[in-house]
Amino acid sequence: MSAESFDVVIIGGGPGGYVAAIRAAQLGLTVACVEKRGSLGGTCLNVGCIPSKALLQSSHKYEEARHDFAQHGVKLGGVDLDLAALMGRKDKVVSGLTKGIESLFKKNKVTYLIGAGRIAAPGGVVVAGPDGERTIAAKSIIIATGSDVTPLPGITIDEQRIVSSTGALALAAVPKHLVVIGAGVIGLELGSVWRRLGAEVTVIEFLDRALPPFDAEVSKQMQRILQKQGLAFKLSAKVTKAVAGEAGVTLTVEPAAGGPAEEIAADVVLVAIGRKPYTEGLGLDAVGVALSPKGFVIVDGHFATNVPGVYAIGDVIGGAMLAHKAEEEGIAIAEILAGQHGHVNYEAIPGVVYTWPEVATVGKSEEELKKAGIAYKVGKFPFMANSRARANDDADGFVKILADATTDRVLGAHIIGPSAGDLIAEIVLAMEFGAAAEDIARTCHAHPGLGEAVKEAALAVDGRAIHI
Ligand code: FAD
Ligand code: NAI
């Protein structure tokens, strides 16, 4: 086989693409991954999950130093913010991790091609790189080109005054007033970062609650907690205009249902109303790959598009736009192409919002179960009654487990609390195993541990929690 011919060519080096590449190589396939960004890791590592979590961690430490250390008996002379150092640390984390993926490619003998990929025909990818164009042959092509920011009609994102998440990860100064459009995951995470660093933050949301797709009880309580921290919410409202000038941005805001408009002044505006599939320049029209009306690549249960030999995974096919969902799909498609039985269980994909406290969710919400007419039991346990959370002085939130009323099988779980994003893993595993709430309830959890709240919520499904 010539160097320009591969079993699999993957377009896009994000969590979907790079994981597919490594898994396919592990399985003995020859693999090339085409990425035009100049670094691997996609949205997630470069301008998404990782830089946002780095900023969340640093800003959390700053807030703790300013407000929480004293009650632990730790006295500081004064706390100053060095925003440049904070951003520098974030950039270092990003470059370390993206370079780490290059090393993983080398270790696994994945060929990394820098450039923009275009599907010339089934079996052929044109790579436009720094040294011109070259065509490579592929038995299978995987589209893993991810997603991009959804724009708001009539509002121009300049990444200075009116920013997307990418601009909000790299502001040069703390804005006096940050207005966030969209009370979704990005709005609440990056809104929290800048509030902790000293900005006044107003979140404008079209629907009537924050985190609209989450379990309603979780949305409501999380909004209350964030309000207590200082985030202001303007719900059931829409931004119809944003004019950026020297001094800042003037927003025109109306009630979602219509009514008199008002003007709000902001120093910086963050547009965070969702993401859309990214297929620009891929040549999908020419080869006839079918897209949904919203632009997602349509695939079957084995990630195959309508064009033989062309597959797609990750954000570009829709569903939960999450890195770990893209990674699972990357592993599954590699295994399928190697003749194995790759599979993704979409019923057990966790979602985490990395505010503090964190929000974590898996499976069905109460609203979804009601809508589906499924009888369920609820077990709930507050962190106020968990000894570790109390010792840590971090006792906001609860664990809620939803189990089938007849079989006791766990159908969903929703957590607000310290390290909720890690605690949910136990329940995801339980759901993978088809466990009952009773299985979790009878599992020994170390004391004192936050995980005991999960056990107690499972006990509460049967009305027998001990510590409440
Ligand atoms: P992407 O990561 O978008 O990667 C696609 C890659 O393809 C890109 O690098 C792009 O340059 C490349 N590409 C596109 N077209 C071409 C082409 N023609 N040729 C060559 N290369 C091309 N998810 C989580 O699970 N947890 C989080 O904490 C989290 N935080 C986030 C925070 C922010 C601010 C944002 C914006 C997103 C966050 N996400 C998070 C979502 C996560 O980043 C995405 O779900 C994930 O990156 C999707 O992976 P992907 O491989 O499908 O696509
Ligand atoms: P989102 O879908 O989470 O939230 C968008 C919000 O904007 C929704 O509440 C929606 O009702 C609202 N909205 C839509 N149009 C509006 C308008 N015109 N005016 C006011 N509000 C409007 O999308 P977000 O926050 O942009 O994130 C994009 C994707 O990135 C998500 O799919 C998410 O899964 C992923 N992500 C994941 C993270 C994580 O896992 N921790 C962190 C950040 C992003």
Coordinates of C-alpha atoms and ligand atoms in Angstrom, one line a residue:
M1 CA 0.0 0.0 0.0
S2 CA 1.4 3.4 -0.9
A3 CA 1.8 6.1 1.7
E4 CA -1.1 8.0 0.2
S5 CA -3.6 5.2 0.6
F6 CA -5.3 4.3 3.9
D7 CA -7.9 1.9 5.2
V8 CA -9.5 4.9 7.0
V9 CA -9.3 8.7 6.5
I10 CA -10.9 10.8 9.1
I11 CA -11.7 14.4 8.5
G12 CA -11.5 16.3 11.8
G13 CA -9.2 15.8 14.7
G14 CA -11.6 16.5 17.6
P15 CA -12.7 14.0 20.3
G16 CA -14.7 12.1 17.7
G17 CA -12.0 12.0 15.0
Y18 CA -8.9 11.6 17.1
V19 CA -10.4 8.8 19.2
A20 CA -11.7 7.0 16.1
A21 CA -8.2 7.3 14.6
I22 CA -6.4 5.8 17.6
R23 CA -8.9 3.0 18.0
A24 CA -8.8 2.1 14.3
A25 CA -5.0 2.0 14.5
Q26 CA -5.1 -0.2 17.6
L27 CA -7.3 -2.6 15.6
G28 CA -4.6 -2.8 12.8
L29 CA -6.1 -0.5 10.2
T30 CA -4.0 2.1 8.4
V31 CA -5.3 5.6 9.4
A32 CA -4.9 9.2 8.4
C33 CA -6.5 12.1 10.3
V34 CA -6.9 15.4 8.5
E35 CA -7.2 18.5 10.6
K36 CA -7.2 22.1 9.4
R37 CA -7.0 23.9 12.8
G38 CA -3.2 23.5 13.2
S39 CA -3.6 21.5 16.4
L40 CA -5.4 18.4 17.4
G41 CA -8.3 18.0 19.9
G42 CA -11.0 19.9 18.0
T43 CA -13.3 22.4 19.7
C44 CA -13.1 20.5 23.0
L45 CA -9.4 20.8 23.6
N46 CA -8.7 24.1 21.8
V47 CA -11.8 26.3 22.4
G48 CA -14.2 24.3 24.5
C49 CA -14.2 21.8 27.3
I50 CA -10.6 22.2 28.4
P51 CA -10.0 26.0 28.3
S52 CA -13.4 26.5 29.9
K53 CA -12.6 24.1 32.7
A54 CA -9.2 25.6 33.2
L55 CA -10.9 29.0 33.7
L56 CA -13.6 27.6 35.9
Q57 CA -10.9 26.0 38.1
S58 CA -8.9 29.2 38.4
S59 CA -11.8 31.5 39.0
H60 CA -13.2 29.0 41.6
K61 CA -9.9 29.3 43.5
Y62 CA -9.9 33.1 43.2
E63 CA -13.5 33.1 44.7
E64 CA -12.5 30.7 47.4
A65 CA -9.5 32.8 48.3
R66 CA -11.6 35.9 48.5
H67 CA -14.6 34.6 50.3
D68 CA -14.1 31.1 51.8
F69 CA -10.6 30.7 53.1
A70 CA -11.3 32.9 56.2
Q71 CA -13.9 30.5 57.6
H72 CA -11.4 27.7 57.4
G73 CA -9.0 29.8 59.5
V74 CA -6.8 30.6 56.6
K75 CA -6.1 34.4 56.6
L76 CA -4.7 36.1 53.5
G77 CA -3.3 39.6 53.5
G78 CA -5.1 40.5 50.3
V79 CA -6.2 38.8 47.1
D80 CA -5.3 40.2 43.7
L81 CA -6.3 38.9 40.3
D82 CA -3.5 38.5 37.6
L83 CA -5.7 37.8 34.6
A84 CA -2.8 37.5 32.2
A85 CA -1.3 34.7 34.4
L86 CA -4.7 33.0 34.7
M87 CA -5.1 33.0 30.9
G88 CA -1.5 31.9 30.4
R89 CA -2.1 28.9 32.6
K90 CA -5.2 28.0 30.5
D91 CA -3.2 28.3 27.3
K92 CA -0.5 26.1 28.7
V93 CA -3.0 23.4 29.7
V94 CA -4.5 23.5 26.2
S95 CA -1.1 23.3 24.4
G96 CA 0.1 20.5 26.6
L97 CA -3.0 18.4 25.9
T98 CA -3.2 19.1 22.2
K99 CA 0.5 18.2 21.8
G100 CA -0.3 15.1 23.9
I101 CA -2.6 13.9 21.1
E102 CA 0.1 14.3 18.5
S103 CA 2.2 12.0 20.7
L104 CA -0.6 9.5 20.9
F105 CA -0.9 9.6 17.1
K106 CA 2.8 8.9 16.8
K107 CA 2.6 6.1 19.3
N108 CA -0.3 4.5 17.4
K109 CA 1.2 5.2 13.9
V110 CA -1.7 7.4 12.9
T111 CA -0.7 9.7 10.0
Y112 CA -1.6 13.3 10.9
L113 CA -2.3 15.5 7.8
I114 CA -2.5 19.2 8.5
G115 CA -4.9 20.8 6.1
A116 CA -8.6 21.1 5.0
G117 CA -10.1 17.9 3.9
R118 CA -12.7 17.6 1.0
I119 CA -14.4 14.5 -0.2
A120 CA -13.6 14.4 -3.9
A121 CA -15.4 11.2 -4.4
P122 CA -16.2 8.1 -2.3
G123 CA -12.7 6.7 -1.6
G124 CA -10.9 10.0 -2.2
V125 CA -10.0 12.9 0.0
V126 CA -8.3 16.1 -1.2
V127 CA -6.2 17.7 1.5
A128 CA -5.4 21.4 1.0
G129 CA -2.4 21.9 3.3
P130 CA 0.3 24.5 3.7
D131 CA 2.2 22.9 0.8
G132 CA -0.7 22.7 -1.6
E133 CA -3.2 20.0 -2.4
R134 CA -2.8 16.3 -2.4
T135 CA -5.3 13.5 -2.9
I136 CA -5.3 10.5 -0.7
A137 CA -7.2 7.3 -1.2
A138 CA -9.4 5.8 1.6
K139 CA -11.4 2.6 1.8
S140 CA -13.6 4.4 4.4
I141 CA -14.0 8.1 5.1
I142 CA -15.2 9.3 8.5
I143 CA -16.6 12.8 8.7
A144 CA -15.9 14.2 12.2
T145 CA -16.0 17.9 11.5
G146 CA -17.9 18.9 14.6
S147 CA -19.9 22.0 15.1
D148 CA -19.7 25.8 15.2
V149 CA -21.4 28.7 17.1
T150 CA -25.0 29.3 16.2
P151 CA -25.2 33.0 15.3
L152 CA -28.1 35.2 16.4
P153 CA -29.7 36.9 13.4
G154 CA -28.9 40.6 13.2
I155 CA -26.1 40.4 15.7
T156 CA -22.5 40.4 14.5
I157 CA -20.0 38.5 16.6
D158 CA -16.7 40.5 16.4
E159 CA -15.0 38.5 19.2
Q160 CA -14.1 41.8 20.9
R161 CA -17.3 43.3 22.3
I162 CA -19.8 40.8 21.0
V163 CA -18.2 37.4 21.6
S164 CA -18.9 33.7 21.1
S165 CA -17.6 31.2 23.7
T166 CA -14.2 31.4 21.9
G167 CA -13.9 35.2 22.6
A168 CA -15.2 34.7 26.1
L169 CA -12.4 32.3 26.8
A170 CA -9.8 35.0 26.1
L171 CA -11.1 38.4 27.2
A172 CA -8.2 40.8 27.9
A173 CA -9.9 42.4 30.9
V174 CA -12.8 41.6 33.2
P175 CA -15.9 43.4 31.8
K176 CA -17.8 45.6 34.2
H177 CA -21.1 44.3 32.8
L178 CA -21.3 41.0 30.8
V179 CA -24.6 40.1 29.2
V180 CA -24.9 36.5 28.3
I181 CA -27.5 35.5 25.7
G182 CA -28.7 32.0 26.5
A183 CA -28.9 30.3 29.9
G184 CA -27.6 27.0 28.6
V185 CA -24.4 25.2 29.5
I186 CA -22.0 27.7 28.0
G187 CA -23.9 30.7 29.3
L188 CA -23.8 29.4 32.9
E189 CA -20.3 28.1 32.9
L190 CA -18.6 31.2 31.3
G191 CA -21.1 33.5 33.1
S192 CA -19.8 32.0 36.3
V193 CA -16.2 32.4 35.4
W194 CA -16.5 36.1 34.7
R195 CA -18.8 36.7 37.7
R196 CA -16.3 35.1 40.0
L197 CA -13.6 37.3 38.4
G198 CA -15.6 40.4 39.2
A199 CA -18.0 41.1 36.4
E200 CA -21.7 41.9 36.9
V201 CA -23.4 39.2 34.8
T202 CA -26.9 39.3 33.4
V203 CA -28.1 36.1 31.6
I204 CA -31.0 36.6 29.1
E205 CA -32.9 33.4 28.2
F206 CA -35.7 33.0 25.6
L207 CA -37.4 30.2 27.6
D208 CA -38.9 30.5 31.1
R209 CA -36.0 28.8 33.0
A210 CA -32.3 28.3 33.0
L211 CA -30.9 25.0 31.6
P212 CA -34.3 24.3 29.9
P213 CA -33.7 20.7 28.8
F214 CA -32.7 19.6 32.3
D215 CA -35.0 18.0 34.9
A216 CA -37.2 21.0 36.0
E217 CA -36.4 20.6 39.7
V218 CA -32.7 20.8 38.9
S219 CA -33.2 23.9 36.6
K220 CA -35.1 25.7 39.3
Q221 CA -32.8 25.0 42.2
M222 CA -29.7 25.7 40.1
Q223 CA -31.0 29.0 39.0
R224 CA -31.7 29.9 42.7
I225 CA -28.2 28.9 43.7
L226 CA -26.6 30.9 40.8
Q227 CA -28.8 33.9 41.7
K228 CA -27.5 33.7 45.3
Q229 CA -24.0 33.8 43.9
G230 CA -24.8 37.0 42.0
L231 CA -25.8 36.0 38.5
A232 CA -28.9 37.9 37.3
F233 CA -31.5 36.2 35.1
K234 CA -33.8 37.8 32.6
L235 CA -36.1 34.9 31.5
S236 CA -38.7 34.7 28.7
A237 CA -36.9 37.4 26.9
K238 CA -35.3 37.9 23.5
V239 CA -32.6 40.1 22.2
T240 CA -33.6 41.7 19.0
K241 CA -30.6 44.0 18.4
A242 CA -27.1 44.6 19.6
V243 CA -25.1 47.6 18.6
A244 CA -21.4 47.7 19.5
G245 CA -19.7 51.1 19.9
E246 CA -16.6 52.4 21.5
A247 CA -18.1 52.5 25.0
G248 CA -19.8 49.1 24.9
V249 CA -22.8 47.4 23.5
T250 CA -26.5 48.5 23.5
L251 CA -28.9 45.6 23.5
T252 CA -32.6 45.8 22.6
V253 CA -34.5 43.2 24.6
E254 CA -38.2 42.3 24.3
P255 CA -40.4 39.8 26.2
A256 CA -40.3 36.5 24.3
A257 CA -44.1 36.7 23.9
G258 CA -43.9 40.2 22.5
G259 CA -44.3 43.6 24.3
P260 CA -42.5 46.8 25.0
A261 CA -38.7 46.7 24.3
E262 CA -36.0 47.9 26.7
E263 CA -32.4 48.8 26.2
I264 CA -29.6 47.2 28.3
A265 CA -26.0 48.5 28.2
A266 CA -23.2 46.0 28.4
D267 CA -19.4 46.1 28.1
V268 CA -19.3 42.7 26.6
V269 CA -22.0 40.4 25.2
L270 CA -21.6 36.6 25.0
V271 CA -23.8 34.9 22.4
A272 CA -24.4 31.3 23.6
I273 CA -27.6 30.1 22.0
G274 CA -26.3 26.7 20.9
R275 CA -24.1 25.2 18.2
K276 CA -24.7 24.0 14.7
P277 CA -23.2 21.3 12.6
Y278 CA -20.1 22.3 10.6
T279 CA -19.7 20.9 7.1
E280 CA -18.4 23.9 5.2
G281 CA -15.9 23.1 2.4
L282 CA -16.3 19.3 2.7
G283 CA -17.8 18.9 -0.7
L284 CA -20.8 16.9 0.6
D285 CA -23.1 18.4 -2.1
A286 CA -20.8 17.0 -4.9
V287 CA -20.8 13.5 -3.5
G288 CA -24.4 13.6 -2.5
V289 CA -24.2 13.0 1.3
A290 CA -27.6 13.7 2.7
L291 CA -28.1 16.3 5.4
S292 CA -31.1 16.9 7.7
P293 CA -33.0 20.2 7.4
K294 CA -30.8 21.6 10.2
G295 CA -27.6 20.6 8.4
F296 CA -26.6 17.5 10.4
V297 CA -25.1 14.6 8.4
I298 CA -27.7 11.8 8.4
V299 CA -26.4 8.4 9.4
D300 CA -27.9 5.0 10.2
G301 CA -27.4 3.0 13.3
H302 CA -23.9 2.1 12.2
F303 CA -22.8 5.7 11.4
A304 CA -23.1 5.1 7.7
T305 CA -24.2 8.0 5.5
N306 CA -26.3 7.4 2.3
V307 CA -23.0 7.3 0.3
P308 CA -21.2 3.9 0.5
G309 CA -17.9 4.1 2.3
V310 CA -18.7 7.5 3.9
Y311 CA -19.5 7.6 7.7
A312 CA -20.0 10.4 10.2
I313 CA -19.7 10.8 14.0
G314 CA -19.7 13.4 16.7
D315 CA -21.4 16.9 16.8
V316 CA -21.9 16.9 13.0
I317 CA -24.5 14.1 13.3
G318 CA -26.4 15.8 16.2
G319 CA -27.7 14.3 19.4
A320 CA -26.0 15.4 22.6
M321 CA -23.2 17.7 21.5
L322 CA -20.7 16.4 24.0
A323 CA -17.1 15.3 23.7
H324 CA -17.6 12.0 25.4
K325 CA -20.5 11.1 23.2
A326 CA -18.3 11.9 20.2
E327 CA -15.5 9.7 21.6
E328 CA -17.9 6.8 22.1
E329 CA -19.0 7.1 18.5
G330 CA -15.4 7.3 17.4
I331 CA -14.6 4.0 19.2
A332 CA -17.8 2.4 17.8
I333 CA -17.2 3.3 14.2
A334 CA -13.5 2.2 14.4
E335 CA -14.7 -1.2 15.7
I336 CA -17.4 -1.5 13.1
L337 CA -14.9 -0.8 10.3
A338 CA -12.6 -3.4 11.8
G339 CA -15.4 -6.0 11.6
Q340 CA -16.4 -5.8 15.3
H341 CA -19.7 -4.8 16.9
G342 CA -19.2 -1.2 18.0
H343 CA -22.2 0.2 19.8
V344 CA -23.2 3.3 21.7
N345 CA -25.8 3.2 24.4
Y346 CA -27.5 6.6 24.1
E347 CA -29.6 6.0 27.2
A348 CA -26.5 6.3 29.4
I349 CA -24.7 9.4 28.2
P350 CA -24.1 11.7 31.1
G351 CA -24.2 15.5 30.9
V352 CA -22.4 17.8 33.3
V353 CA -22.4 21.5 33.8
Y354 CA -19.2 22.5 35.5
T355 CA -20.5 25.4 37.6
W356 CA -20.1 25.2 41.3
P357 CA -21.9 23.3 42.6
E358 CA -21.8 21.1 39.5
V359 CA -24.9 19.8 37.8
A360 CA -24.9 16.2 36.4
T361 CA -27.6 14.3 34.7
V362 CA -28.1 10.9 33.0
G363 CA -31.1 9.2 31.6
K364 CA -34.7 10.4 31.8
S365 CA -36.0 13.5 33.7
E366 CA -39.2 13.4 35.6
E367 CA -40.9 15.4 32.9
E368 CA -39.8 12.9 30.2
L369 CA -41.0 9.9 32.3
K370 CA -44.4 11.6 32.9
K371 CA -44.7 12.3 29.2
A372 CA -43.9 8.7 28.3
G373 CA -46.4 7.5 30.8
I374 CA -43.8 5.5 32.8
A375 CA -44.6 5.0 36.5
Y376 CA -41.5 5.8 38.5
K377 CA -40.3 6.2 42.1
V378 CA -38.1 9.1 43.3
G379 CA -35.3 8.9 45.8
K380 CA -33.8 12.1 46.9
F381 CA -31.0 13.0 49.3
P382 CA -29.7 16.5 50.1
F383 CA -26.0 17.2 50.5
M384 CA -26.9 19.1 53.7
A385 CA -27.3 15.7 55.3
N386 CA -24.0 14.3 53.9
S387 CA -21.2 14.5 56.4
R388 CA -18.4 15.0 53.9
A389 CA -20.2 17.8 52.2
R390 CA -20.8 19.5 55.6
A391 CA -17.1 19.0 56.6
N392 CA -16.1 20.5 53.3
D393 CA -18.6 23.4 53.7
D394 CA -20.0 22.5 50.3
A395 CA -23.5 21.3 51.0
D396 CA -25.7 22.9 48.3
G397 CA -27.8 20.5 46.2
F398 CA -29.1 17.0 46.2
V399 CA -28.9 13.6 44.5
K400 CA -32.2 12.5 42.8
I401 CA -32.6 8.9 41.5
L402 CA -35.6 7.9 39.3
A403 CA -36.4 4.2 39.2
D404 CA -39.1 2.2 37.5
A405 CA -42.0 1.8 39.9
T406 CA -42.4 -1.9 39.0
T407 CA -38.9 -3.2 38.3
D408 CA -36.9 -0.7 40.4
R409 CA -34.5 -0.3 37.4
V410 CA -32.7 3.0 37.4
L411 CA -34.1 5.2 34.6
G412 CA -32.4 8.5 35.4
A413 CA -30.4 10.5 37.9
H414 CA -29.9 14.2 38.5
I415 CA -27.4 15.7 40.8
I416 CA -26.6 19.2 41.9
G417 CA -23.6 19.2 44.2
P418 CA -19.9 19.2 44.8
S419 CA -18.2 17.0 42.2
A420 CA -21.6 16.0 40.8
G421 CA -19.8 15.3 37.5
D422 CA -17.7 12.6 39.1
L423 CA -20.5 11.2 41.3
I424 CA -22.7 10.6 38.3
A425 CA -20.3 8.0 36.9
E426 CA -21.4 5.4 39.4
I427 CA -25.0 5.8 38.3
V428 CA -24.1 5.7 34.6
L429 CA -22.3 2.4 35.3
A430 CA -25.4 1.1 37.2
M431 CA -27.5 2.0 34.2
E432 CA -25.1 0.3 31.8
F433 CA -25.5 -2.9 33.9
G434 CA -29.3 -2.5 34.0
A435 CA -29.1 -2.1 37.8
A436 CA -31.9 -1.5 40.2
A437 CA -31.9 1.3 42.7
E438 CA -31.6 -1.5 45.3
D439 CA -28.2 -2.6 43.8
I440 CA -26.8 0.9 44.5
A441 CA -28.5 1.0 47.9
R442 CA -26.8 -2.3 48.9
T443 CA -23.4 -1.2 47.7
C444 CA -21.0 -0.2 50.4
H445 CA -19.7 3.4 50.0
A446 CA -16.7 4.8 51.9
H447 CA -17.4 7.1 54.8
P448 CA -17.2 10.1 54.9
G449 CA -17.7 10.4 51.2
L450 CA -19.9 12.5 48.8
G451 CA -20.8 9.1 47.2
E452 CA -22.8 8.3 50.3
A453 CA -25.3 10.8 49.1
V454 CA -25.8 8.6 46.0
K455 CA -26.3 5.5 48.2
E456 CA -28.8 7.4 50.4
A457 CA -30.8 8.6 47.4
A458 CA -31.0 5.0 46.2
L459 CA -32.2 4.0 49.7
A460 CA -34.7 6.8 49.5
V461 CA -36.2 5.3 46.4
D462 CA -37.5 2.6 48.8
G463 CA -38.2 5.1 51.6
R464 CA -35.4 3.9 53.8
A465 CA -32.6 6.6 53.7
I466 CA -30.8 6.5 57.0
H467 CA -29.5 10.1 57.5
I468 CA -32.6 12.0 56.8
Ligands
FAD1 P1 -15.0 19.1 17.1 O1 -14.4 19.0 18.5 O2 -15.7 20.3 16.8 O3 -13.8 18.8 16.1 C1 -14.0 18.9 14.7 C2 -12.7 19.3 14.1 O4 -12.8 19.2 12.7 C3 -12.2 20.7 14.3 O5 -11.0 20.8 15.0 C4 -12.2 21.4 13.0 O6 -11.1 22.3 12.8 C5 -12.0 20.2 12.1 N1 -12.5 20.3 10.7 C6 -13.7 20.8 10.3 N2 -13.8 20.7 9.0 C7 -12.6 20.3 8.5 C8 -12.1 20.0 7.2 N3 -12.9 20.2 6.1 N4 -10.9 19.5 7.1 C9 -10.1 19.3 8.2 N5 -10.5 19.6 9.5 C10 -11.8 20.0 9.6 N6 -18.4 18.9 25.8 C11 -18.2 18.1 26.9 O7 -18.5 16.9 26.8 N7 -17.8 18.6 28.1 C12 -17.5 19.9 28.2 O8 -17.1 20.4 29.3 C13 -17.6 20.8 27.1 N8 -17.4 22.1 27.2 C14 -17.5 22.9 26.1 C15 -17.2 24.2 26.2 C16 -17.4 25.1 25.1 C17 -17.1 26.5 25.3 C18 -17.8 24.5 23.9 C19 -17.9 25.4 22.7 C20 -18.1 23.2 23.7 C21 -17.9 22.3 24.8 N9 -18.2 21.0 24.8 C22 -18.1 20.2 25.9 C23 -18.7 20.4 23.5 C24 -17.5 19.6 22.8 O9 -16.5 20.5 22.6 C25 -18.0 19.0 21.5 O10 -19.1 18.2 21.8 C26 -16.9 18.1 20.9 O11 -15.7 18.9 20.7 C27 -17.4 17.5 19.6 O12 -16.4 16.7 19.1 P2 -16.2 16.5 17.5 O13 -15.0 15.6 17.3 O14 -17.5 16.0 17.0 O15 -16.0 17.9 16.8
NAI2 P1 -27.4 25.2 24.9 O1 -28.2 24.5 23.9 O2 -26.9 24.5 26.1 O3 -28.1 26.5 25.5 C1 -28.6 27.5 24.6 C2 -29.6 28.3 25.4 O4 -29.9 29.5 24.6 C3 -30.9 27.5 25.6 O5 -31.3 27.6 26.9 C4 -31.9 28.2 24.7 O6 -33.2 28.2 25.1 C5 -31.3 29.6 24.6 N1 -31.7 30.4 23.5 C6 -31.8 30.0 22.2 N2 -32.1 31.1 21.4 C7 -32.1 32.1 22.2 C8 -32.4 33.5 21.9 N3 -32.6 34.0 20.7 N4 -32.3 34.4 23.0 C9 -32.1 33.9 24.2 N5 -31.9 32.6 24.5 C10 -31.9 31.8 23.5 O7 -26.1 25.8 24.0 P2 -24.8 26.4 24.5 O8 -24.8 26.8 25.9 O9 -24.5 27.4 23.4 O10 -23.8 25.2 24.3 C11 -23.6 24.6 23.0 C12 -23.3 23.2 23.1 O11 -22.0 23.0 23.7 C13 -24.3 22.4 23.9 O12 -24.9 21.5 23.1 C14 -23.5 21.8 25.0 O13 -23.8 20.4 25.1 C15 -22.0 21.9 24.6 N6 -21.3 22.3 25.9 C16 -21.2 21.4 26.8 C17 -20.6 21.7 28.0 C18 -20.5 20.7 29.1 O14 -20.7 19.5 28.8 N7 -20.1 21.0 30.3 C19 -20.1 23.0 28.3 C20 -20.3 24.0 27.2 C21 -20.9 23.6 26.0

